[in-house]
mmCIF file of C-alpha atoms in Angstrom:
data_model
loop_
_atom_site.group_PDB
_atom_site.id
_atom_site.type_symbol
_atom_site.label_atom_id
_atom_site.label_comp_id
_atom_site.label_asym_id
_atom_site.label_seq_id
_atom_site.Cartn_x
_atom_site.Cartn_y
_atom_site.Cartn_z
ATOM 1 C CA UNK L 1 42.787 -7.753 2.875
ATOM 2 C CA UNK L 2 42.923 -4.114 2.568
ATOM 3 C CA UNK L 3 39.596 -2.627 2.388
ATOM 4 C CA UNK L 4 38.373 -0.459 -0.528
ATOM 5 C CA UNK L 5 37.298 2.697 0.662
ATOM 6 C CA UNK L 6 35.127 5.084 -1.169
ATOM 7 C CA UNK L 7 34.889 8.612 -0.743
ATOM 8 C CA UNK L 8 35.484 9.404 3.245
ATOM 9 C CA UNK L 9 34.033 11.534 5.737
ATOM 10 C CA UNK L 10 36.977 12.709 8.153
ATOM 11 C CA UNK L 11 35.817 11.515 11.371
ATOM 12 C CA UNK L 12 38.350 12.956 14.214
ATOM 13 C CA UNK L 13 41.189 15.549 13.028
ATOM 14 C CA UNK L 14 44.400 16.764 15.523
ATOM 15 C CA UNK L 15 45.417 20.143 13.860
ATOM 16 C CA UNK L 16 49.012 21.235 15.071
ATOM 17 C CA UNK L 17 47.738 20.069 18.595
ATOM 18 C CA UNK L 18 50.285 19.923 21.650
ATOM 19 C CA UNK L 19 49.816 17.931 24.811
ATOM 20 C CA UNK L 20 51.558 19.014 28.329
ATOM 21 C CA UNK L 21 51.234 16.743 30.964
ATOM 22 C CA UNK L 22 53.287 15.492 34.096
ATOM 23 C CA UNK L 23 54.224 12.055 33.981
ATOM 24 C CA UNK L 24 55.744 11.031 37.341
ATOM 25 C CA UNK L 25 56.604 14.722 38.379
ATOM 26 C CA UNK L 26 58.307 15.416 34.760
ATOM 27 C CA UNK L 27 56.912 17.625 32.321
ATOM 28 C CA UNK L 28 56.341 16.444 28.836
ATOM 29 C CA UNK L 29 54.786 17.549 25.504
ATOM 30 C CA UNK L 30 53.809 15.857 22.769
ATOM 31 C CA UNK L 31 52.840 17.052 19.484
ATOM 32 C CA UNK L 32 50.197 15.502 17.401
ATOM 33 C CA UNK L 33 48.950 16.164 13.448
ATOM 34 C CA UNK L 34 46.203 13.084 12.568
ATOM 35 C CA UNK L 35 43.689 12.894 10.524
ATOM 36 C CA UNK L 36 41.260 10.088 10.418
ATOM 37 C CA UNK L 37 38.640 9.077 7.967
ATOM 38 C CA UNK L 38 35.274 6.979 7.815
ATOM 39 C CA UNK L 39 36.235 3.190 7.393
ATOM 40 C CA UNK L 40 39.573 3.678 8.697
ATOM 41 C CA UNK L 41 41.527 1.360 11.569
ATOM 42 C CA UNK L 42 44.510 3.386 12.920
ATOM 43 C CA UNK L 43 47.126 1.664 15.747
ATOM 44 C CA UNK L 44 48.873 3.863 17.534
ATOM 45 C CA UNK L 45 52.236 2.278 19.435
ATOM 46 C CA UNK L 46 52.897 4.642 22.668
ATOM 47 C CA UNK L 47 56.031 5.132 24.258
ATOM 48 C CA UNK L 48 54.293 4.356 27.867
ATOM 49 C CA UNK L 49 51.403 2.583 29.414
ATOM 50 C CA UNK L 50 49.919 6.230 30.692
ATOM 51 C CA UNK L 51 49.638 7.689 26.951
ATOM 52 C CA UNK L 52 47.592 5.013 26.005
ATOM 53 C CA UNK L 53 44.195 6.639 28.252
ATOM 54 C CA UNK L 54 45.642 10.117 27.536
ATOM 55 C CA UNK L 55 45.126 9.846 23.969
ATOM 56 C CA UNK L 56 41.938 8.054 24.202
ATOM 57 C CA UNK L 57 40.711 11.204 26.404
ATOM 58 C CA UNK L 58 42.228 13.950 24.111
ATOM 59 C CA UNK L 59 40.173 11.994 21.141
ATOM 60 C CA UNK L 60 37.121 12.577 23.269
ATOM 61 C CA UNK L 61 37.753 15.852 24.306
ATOM 62 C CA UNK L 62 38.214 14.901 27.914
ATOM 63 C CA UNK L 63 42.208 16.040 27.990
ATOM 64 C CA UNK L 64 42.051 19.011 26.368
ATOM 65 C CA UNK L 65 45.467 20.398 24.282
ATOM 66 C CA UNK L 66 47.377 23.285 25.196
ATOM 67 C CA UNK L 67 47.434 24.346 21.839
ATOM 68 C CA UNK L 68 46.321 23.216 18.323
ATOM 69 C CA UNK L 69 42.610 22.249 17.656
ATOM 70 C CA UNK L 70 40.830 18.794 18.149
ATOM 71 C CA UNK L 71 37.983 18.160 15.512
ATOM 72 C CA UNK L 72 35.126 15.305 15.871
ATOM 73 C CA UNK L 73 32.798 15.092 12.963
ATOM 74 C CA UNK L 74 33.771 18.536 12.141
ATOM 75 C CA UNK L 75 33.475 20.155 15.266
ATOM 76 C CA UNK L 76 36.147 21.378 18.118
ATOM 77 C CA UNK L 77 35.231 20.252 21.792
ATOM 78 C CA UNK L 78 35.699 23.972 23.332
ATOM 79 C CA UNK L 79 32.997 25.231 20.588
ATOM 80 C CA UNK L 80 30.202 22.862 22.088
ATOM 81 C CA UNK L 81 28.136 23.636 25.498
ATOM 82 C CA UNK L 82 28.569 20.884 27.766
ATOM 83 C CA UNK L 83 25.497 19.007 27.273
ATOM 84 C CA UNK L 84 26.349 19.350 23.516
ATOM 85 C CA UNK L 85 29.522 17.715 24.033
ATOM 86 C CA UNK L 86 28.478 14.899 25.702
ATOM 87 C CA UNK L 87 25.621 13.851 23.248
ATOM 88 C CA UNK L 88 28.814 14.055 20.638
ATOM 89 C CA UNK L 89 30.733 11.898 23.020
ATOM 90 C CA UNK L 90 27.588 9.404 22.664
ATOM 91 C CA UNK L 91 28.871 8.807 19.096
ATOM 92 C CA UNK L 92 31.997 7.478 20.526
ATOM 93 C CA UNK L 93 32.893 3.926 21.498
ATOM 94 C CA UNK L 94 35.692 2.877 23.942
ATOM 95 C CA UNK L 95 37.402 -0.017 25.612
ATOM 96 C CA UNK L 96 38.912 1.770 28.836
ATOM 97 C CA UNK L 97 42.377 0.176 29.776
ATOM 98 C CA UNK L 98 41.574 -0.009 33.037
ATOM 99 C CA UNK L 99 37.923 -0.950 32.912
ATOM 100 C CA UNK L 100 35.959 2.144 34.059
ATOM 101 C CA UNK L 101 33.030 -0.032 35.727
ATOM 102 C CA UNK L 102 30.449 1.547 38.248
ATOM 103 C CA UNK L 103 30.401 -1.006 40.616
ATOM 104 C CA UNK L 104 27.005 -0.921 42.012
ATOM 105 C CA UNK L 105 25.318 -1.243 39.076
ATOM 106 C CA UNK L 106 25.274 -4.565 37.075
ATOM 107 C CA UNK L 107 27.491 -5.393 34.400
ATOM 108 C CA UNK L 108 24.673 -5.392 31.569
ATOM 109 C CA UNK L 109 23.362 -2.044 33.236
ATOM 110 C CA UNK L 110 26.754 -0.788 32.638
ATOM 111 C CA UNK L 111 26.786 -1.997 29.331
ATOM 112 C CA UNK L 112 23.707 -0.324 28.482
ATOM 113 C CA UNK L 113 23.854 3.035 30.658
ATOM 114 C CA UNK L 114 25.360 5.302 27.642
ATOM 115 C CA UNK L 115 22.928 4.068 24.792
ATOM 116 C CA UNK L 116 20.236 4.542 27.439
ATOM 117 C CA UNK L 117 21.405 7.759 27.892
ATOM 118 C CA UNK L 118 22.345 9.280 24.791
ATOM 119 C CA UNK L 119 19.656 7.706 22.414
ATOM 120 C CA UNK L 120 15.937 7.225 22.388
ATOM 121 C CA UNK L 121 16.271 3.931 20.920
ATOM 122 C CA UNK L 122 13.926 1.360 22.949
ATOM 123 C CA UNK L 123 15.666 -0.583 25.837
ATOM 124 C CA UNK L 124 14.364 -3.823 24.557
ATOM 125 C CA UNK L 125 16.204 -3.194 21.273
ATOM 126 C CA UNK L 126 19.412 -2.270 22.936
ATOM 127 C CA UNK L 127 19.302 -5.531 24.849
ATOM 128 C CA UNK L 128 18.901 -7.296 22.230
ATOM 129 C CA UNK L 129 21.814 -5.835 20.309
ATOM 130 C CA UNK L 130 23.942 -5.940 23.479
ATOM 131 C CA UNK L 131 22.930 -9.796 23.875
ATOM 132 C CA UNK L 132 24.063 -10.585 19.909
ATOM 133 C CA UNK L 133 27.582 -8.611 20.778
ATOM 134 C CA UNK L 134 27.953 -10.609 24.034
ATOM 135 C CA UNK L 135 27.312 -13.709 22.465
ATOM 136 C CA UNK L 136 29.669 -12.930 19.436
ATOM 137 C CA UNK L 137 32.549 -12.017 22.380
ATOM 138 C CA UNK L 138 32.130 -15.331 23.963
ATOM 139 C CA UNK L 139 29.509 -14.332 27.032
ATOM 140 C CA UNK L 140 26.799 -16.665 27.445
ATOM 141 C CA UNK L 141 24.512 -13.635 27.098
ATOM 142 C CA UNK L 142 24.353 -10.005 28.639
ATOM 143 C CA UNK L 143 25.957 -10.376 32.161
ATOM 144 C CA UNK L 144 23.795 -10.001 34.751
ATOM 145 C CA UNK L 145 25.865 -9.738 38.063
ATOM 146 C CA UNK L 146 27.911 -6.943 39.397
ATOM 147 C CA UNK L 147 31.423 -6.286 37.813
ATOM 148 C CA UNK L 148 33.221 -7.444 40.913
ATOM 149 C CA UNK L 149 31.497 -10.990 40.201
ATOM 150 C CA UNK L 150 33.250 -11.353 36.880
ATOM 151 C CA UNK L 151 36.585 -12.802 36.117
ATOM 152 C CA UNK L 152 39.150 -10.103 34.247
ATOM 153 C CA UNK L 153 38.678 -11.931 30.960
ATOM 154 C CA UNK L 154 34.766 -11.635 31.049
ATOM 155 C CA UNK L 155 34.957 -8.102 31.909
ATOM 156 C CA UNK L 156 37.373 -7.695 28.962
ATOM 157 C CA UNK L 157 34.740 -9.334 26.665
ATOM 158 C CA UNK L 158 32.129 -7.003 28.114
ATOM 159 C CA UNK L 159 33.993 -4.250 27.800
ATOM 160 C CA UNK L 160 34.251 -4.876 23.982
ATOM 161 C CA UNK L 161 30.369 -5.390 23.974
ATOM 162 C CA UNK L 162 30.056 -1.873 25.304
ATOM 163 C CA UNK L 163 32.539 -0.495 22.781
ATOM 164 C CA UNK L 164 30.422 -1.561 19.994
ATOM 165 C CA UNK L 165 27.132 -1.104 20.988
ATOM 166 C CA UNK L 166 24.774 1.351 19.465
ATOM 167 C CA UNK L 167 26.794 2.061 16.269
ATOM 168 C CA UNK L 168 29.478 4.166 17.007
ATOM 169 C CA UNK L 169 31.268 6.555 14.276
ATOM 170 C CA UNK L 170 34.734 6.648 16.373
ATOM 171 C CA UNK L 171 35.695 3.310 18.467
ATOM 172 C CA UNK L 172 38.776 3.786 20.793
ATOM 173 C CA UNK L 173 40.406 0.631 21.743
ATOM 174 C CA UNK L 174 42.708 0.372 24.708
ATOM 175 C CA UNK L 175 44.401 -2.923 24.728
ATOM 176 C CA UNK L 176 41.291 -4.492 23.799
ATOM 177 C CA UNK L 177 42.726 -8.010 23.719
ATOM 178 C CA UNK L 178 44.829 -7.962 26.845
ATOM 179 C CA UNK L 179 45.046 -11.322 28.580
ATOM 180 C CA UNK L 180 42.529 -12.807 25.970
ATOM 181 C CA UNK L 181 43.954 -12.318 22.812
ATOM 182 C CA UNK L 182 43.638 -15.938 20.950
ATOM 183 C CA UNK L 183 40.079 -16.420 22.709
ATOM 184 C CA UNK L 184 38.967 -12.645 21.454
ATOM 185 C CA UNK L 185 40.571 -11.683 18.088
ATOM 186 C CA UNK L 186 38.631 -13.490 15.584
ATOM 187 C CA UNK L 187 35.536 -11.614 17.002
ATOM 188 C CA UNK L 188 37.135 -8.713 17.824
ATOM 189 C CA UNK L 189 38.441 -8.164 14.085
ATOM 190 C CA UNK L 190 35.101 -9.175 12.769
ATOM 191 C CA UNK L 191 33.235 -6.353 15.144
ATOM 192 C CA UNK L 192 35.936 -3.815 13.593
ATOM 193 C CA UNK L 193 35.534 -5.228 9.914
ATOM 194 C CA UNK L 194 31.322 -4.431 10.608
ATOM 195 C CA UNK L 195 32.196 -1.082 12.028
ATOM 196 C CA UNK L 196 34.540 0.284 9.223
ATOM 197 C CA UNK L 197 31.950 -1.126 6.406
ATOM 198 C CA UNK L 198 29.221 1.111 7.738
ATOM 199 C CA UNK L 199 31.614 4.015 7.898
ATOM 200 C CA UNK L 200 33.247 4.133 11.652
ATOM 201 C CA UNK L 201 36.761 4.949 12.311
ATOM 202 C CA UNK L 202 38.794 2.583 14.485
ATOM 203 C CA UNK L 203 41.706 3.166 16.766
ATOM 204 C CA UNK L 204 43.825 1.002 18.391
ATOM 205 C CA UNK L 205 46.023 1.875 20.939
ATOM 206 C CA UNK L 206 48.911 -1.167 21.956
ATOM 207 C CA UNK L 207 52.044 -1.459 23.568
ATOM 208 C CA UNK L 208 51.970 -5.513 22.544
ATOM 209 C CA UNK L 209 54.289 -6.614 20.020
ATOM 210 C CA UNK L 210 51.949 -9.291 19.091
ATOM 211 C CA UNK L 211 49.645 -6.630 17.788
ATOM 212 C CA UNK L 212 51.870 -4.079 16.607
ATOM 213 C CA UNK L 213 53.979 -6.670 14.333
ATOM 214 C CA UNK L 214 51.007 -8.126 12.994
ATOM 215 C CA UNK L 215 51.044 -7.526 8.978
ATOM 216 C CA UNK L 216 47.569 -9.679 8.568
ATOM 217 C CA UNK L 217 45.750 -6.947 10.679
ATOM 218 C CA UNK L 218 43.796 -4.537 7.935
ATOM 219 C CA UNK L 219 45.641 -1.674 9.303
ATOM 220 C CA UNK L 220 45.314 1.648 7.162
ATOM 221 C CA UNK L 221 47.407 3.994 9.247
ATOM 222 C CA UNK L 222 50.252 2.879 11.846
ATOM 223 C CA UNK L 223 51.705 5.702 13.999
ATOM 224 C CA UNK L 224 54.643 5.655 17.381
ATOM 225 C CA UNK L 225 53.924 8.227 19.948
ATOM 226 C CA UNK L 226 57.710 8.646 21.156
ATOM 227 C CA UNK L 227 60.269 11.471 21.508
ATOM 228 C CA UNK L 228 57.373 13.958 22.145
ATOM 229 C CA UNK L 229 55.934 13.512 18.263
ATOM 230 C CA UNK L 230 53.293 11.250 16.657
ATOM 231 C CA UNK L 231 55.294 9.828 14.058
ATOM 232 C CA UNK L 232 53.824 7.824 11.169
ATOM 233 C CA UNK L 233 55.153 4.205 10.704
ATOM 234 C CA UNK L 234 55.112 2.295 7.059
ATOM 235 C CA UNK L 235 52.366 -0.402 7.285
#
């Protein structure tokens, strides 16, 4: 069922941006114009797997465009001092395609680290919220061992906990259901719905036909990133 949205706040905007990168030694440019508002679920299908993390990095101001501007919450990343940019990134939740765990910290510490750094919320409250999310995504509670002690499936669940913790305003999902679609899809859609209802925007990056072709997902915008352009598709 489509979500009825009230007056929306622009969360993320790509304004005539061009990104130039080298893939396997070959220079490539991608042109992107895109506006995403609060409450939206946007699905993007990149032509190559490598583009998934690159696009998410661009959203977070880590991969700057060669031309054009990217606005997050009305600010462009270059106009911000480094500490301001890092603080603003605290409003972004992300499931990384490659995990992005700090191996010498426990999985619980990995999950809590960003919020402990970017907010003044008491650690106990963050642990309580993370524990509830962990149970929602199929973990018995906050995982205490090191990342290397867990299966890929449980690391994927923990990545979702980390992404949705702290009520982020932008959530970037890089193949969040990889390897555990049936086990996690219901919990993931619940978390996405709750995030959208409180005004967050969600970007789901996938190459999976199972996800891309699922017309029951409440996607508000759908795009392909191919032939150097971001092309809107009919939903």
